[in-house]
Amino acid sequence: MARILLLLGLLVLALFWALGRRRDGAGSAKAGPGPVGAPPGPMPMVACAHCGLHLAQAEAVQDAEGRWFCSEDHRAQGARGARG
Ligand SMILES: [Zn+2]
């Protein structure tokens, strides 16, 4: 009779262990893909038309002709260089 009680106890333990594992698995699977703390979308990169420096489009300066520059300084120099 003691063996049956032992088996029942093991069964209950196994059940709790399986339930706990299933919950852990679902949680880790959700947090798996994708780097943590990264921006949601891909950040567009542009090259400065004057010095060739690559920087994020959000930090770049665009001139009237649609060219990208790393700073207002290079935008003025680039425009001057294009004119001759
Ligand atoms: Zn530049």
PDB file of C-alpha atoms and ligand atoms in Angstrom:
ATOM      1  CA  MET A   1       0.000   0.000   0.000  1.00  0.00           C
ATOM      2  CA  ALA A   2       2.865   2.346   0.748  1.00  0.00           C
ATOM      3  CA  ARG A   3       4.128   1.890  -2.808  1.00  0.00           C
ATOM      4  CA  ILE A   4       0.830   3.104  -4.274  1.00  0.00           C
ATOM      5  CA  LEU A   5       0.977   6.256  -2.133  1.00  0.00           C
ATOM      6  CA  LEU A   6       4.576   6.814  -3.257  1.00  0.00           C
ATOM      7  CA  LEU A   7       3.566   6.396  -6.914  1.00  0.00           C
ATOM      8  CA  LEU A   8       0.659   8.820  -6.464  1.00  0.00           C
ATOM      9  CA  GLY A   9       3.002  11.343  -4.882  1.00  0.00           C
ATOM     10  CA  LEU A  10       5.455  11.006  -7.768  1.00  0.00           C
ATOM     11  CA  LEU A  11       2.608  11.354 -10.259  1.00  0.00           C
ATOM     12  CA  VAL A  12       1.434  14.602  -8.630  1.00  0.00           C
ATOM     13  CA  LEU A  13       5.017  15.915  -8.582  1.00  0.00           C
ATOM     14  CA  ALA A  14       5.467  15.022 -12.274  1.00  0.00           C
ATOM     15  CA  LEU A  15       2.192  16.754 -13.120  1.00  0.00           C
ATOM     16  CA  PHE A  16       3.232  19.983 -11.375  1.00  0.00           C
ATOM     17  CA  TRP A  17       6.668  19.790 -13.033  1.00  0.00           C
ATOM     18  CA  ALA A  18       5.105  19.320 -16.503  1.00  0.00           C
ATOM     19  CA  LEU A  19       2.692  22.210 -16.014  1.00  0.00           C
ATOM     20  CA  GLY A  20       5.499  24.477 -14.810  1.00  0.00           C
ATOM     21  CA  ARG A  21       7.694  23.516 -17.763  1.00  0.00           C
ATOM     22  CA  ARG A  22       4.921  24.239 -20.258  1.00  0.00           C
ATOM     23  CA  ARG A  23       4.433  27.727 -18.843  1.00  0.00           C
ATOM     24  CA  ASP A  24       8.194  28.388 -18.922  1.00  0.00           C
ATOM     25  CA  GLY A  25       8.459  27.168 -22.516  1.00  0.00           C
ATOM     26  CA  ALA A  26       5.712  29.500 -23.720  1.00  0.00           C
ATOM     27  CA  GLY A  27       7.333  32.472 -21.982  1.00  0.00           C
ATOM     28  CA  SER A  28      10.825  31.902 -23.336  1.00  0.00           C
ATOM     29  CA  ALA A  29       9.543  31.208 -26.856  1.00  0.00           C
ATOM     30  CA  LYS A  30       7.837  34.594 -26.916  1.00  0.00           C
ATOM     31  CA  ALA A  31      10.961  36.485 -25.833  1.00  0.00           C
ATOM     32  CA  GLY A  32      13.223  34.492 -28.162  1.00  0.00           C
ATOM     33  CA  PRO A  33      13.377  36.230 -31.558  1.00  0.00           C
ATOM     34  CA  GLY A  34      14.650  39.781 -32.055  1.00  0.00           C
ATOM     35  CA  PRO A  35      17.295  41.734 -30.172  1.00  0.00           C
ATOM     36  CA  VAL A  36      16.197  43.426 -26.944  1.00  0.00           C
ATOM     37  CA  GLY A  37      16.163  47.255 -26.907  1.00  0.00           C
ATOM     38  CA  ALA A  38      16.441  47.612 -30.701  1.00  0.00           C
ATOM     39  CA  PRO A  39      14.232  50.017 -32.669  1.00  0.00           C
ATOM     40  CA  PRO A  40      11.096  48.401 -34.137  1.00  0.00           C
ATOM     41  CA  GLY A  41      11.998  49.031 -37.791  1.00  0.00           C
ATOM     42  CA  PRO A  42      15.263  49.001 -39.765  1.00  0.00           C
ATOM     43  CA  MET A  43      17.073  52.333 -39.535  1.00  0.00           C
ATOM     44  CA  PRO A  44      17.812  53.780 -42.994  1.00  0.00           C
ATOM     45  CA  MET A  45      21.458  54.740 -43.469  1.00  0.00           C
ATOM     46  CA  VAL A  46      22.731  57.387 -45.887  1.00  0.00           C
ATOM     47  CA  ALA A  47      26.201  58.445 -46.992  1.00  0.00           C
ATOM     48  CA  CYS A  48      27.358  62.045 -46.861  1.00  0.00           C
ATOM     49  CA  ALA A  49      27.713  63.305 -50.464  1.00  0.00           C
ATOM     50  CA  HIS A  50      30.685  65.418 -49.375  1.00  0.00           C
ATOM     51  CA  CYS A  51      32.861  63.201 -47.147  1.00  0.00           C
ATOM     52  CA  GLY A  52      31.200  59.796 -47.591  1.00  0.00           C
ATOM     53  CA  LEU A  53      30.432  59.312 -43.894  1.00  0.00           C
ATOM     54  CA  HIS A  54      27.586  56.895 -43.219  1.00  0.00           C
ATOM     55  CA  LEU A  55      24.990  57.991 -40.700  1.00  0.00           C
ATOM     56  CA  ALA A  56      21.339  57.475 -39.838  1.00  0.00           C
ATOM     57  CA  GLN A  57      18.959  59.245 -42.192  1.00  0.00           C
ATOM     58  CA  ALA A  58      17.254  60.835 -39.190  1.00  0.00           C
ATOM     59  CA  GLU A  59      20.519  62.637 -38.289  1.00  0.00           C
ATOM     60  CA  ALA A  60      21.465  63.540 -41.868  1.00  0.00           C
ATOM     61  CA  VAL A  61      20.855  66.830 -43.690  1.00  0.00           C
ATOM     62  CA  GLN A  62      19.261  66.817 -47.132  1.00  0.00           C
ATOM     63  CA  ASP A  63      19.708  69.526 -49.762  1.00  0.00           C
ATOM     64  CA  ALA A  64      17.253  70.698 -52.419  1.00  0.00           C
ATOM     65  CA  GLU A  65      18.556  68.117 -54.899  1.00  0.00           C
ATOM     66  CA  GLY A  66      17.849  65.231 -52.527  1.00  0.00           C
ATOM     67  CA  ARG A  67      21.475  64.524 -51.580  1.00  0.00           C
ATOM     68  CA  TRP A  68      22.359  63.624 -47.996  1.00  0.00           C
ATOM     69  CA  PHE A  69      25.082  65.231 -45.883  1.00  0.00           C
ATOM     70  CA  CYS A  70      26.415  64.537 -42.389  1.00  0.00           C
ATOM     71  CA  SER A  71      26.111  68.175 -41.299  1.00  0.00           C
ATOM     72  CA  GLU A  72      24.974  71.646 -42.393  1.00  0.00           C
ATOM     73  CA  ASP A  73      28.647  72.471 -42.881  1.00  0.00           C
ATOM     74  CA  HIS A  74      29.136  69.712 -45.443  1.00  0.00           C
ATOM     75  CA  ARG A  75      25.830  70.506 -47.096  1.00  0.00           C
ATOM     76  CA  ALA A  76      27.046  74.056 -47.783  1.00  0.00           C
ATOM     77  CA  GLN A  77      30.476  72.782 -48.933  1.00  0.00           C
ATOM     78  CA  GLY A  78      28.933  70.040 -51.073  1.00  0.00           C
ATOM     79  CA  ALA A  79      26.539  72.466 -52.758  1.00  0.00           C
ATOM     80  CA  ARG A  80      29.393  74.905 -53.371  1.00  0.00           C
ATOM     81  CA  GLY A  81      31.559  72.120 -54.838  1.00  0.00           C
ATOM     82  CA  ALA A  82      28.781  70.964 -57.171  1.00  0.00           C
ATOM     83  CA  ARG A  83      28.339  74.448 -58.568  1.00  0.00           C
ATOM     84  CA  GLY A  84      31.998  74.619 -59.540  1.00  0.00           C
TER      85      GLY A  84
HETATM   86 ZN    ZN B   1      30.234  64.909 -44.451  1.00  0.00          ZN
END
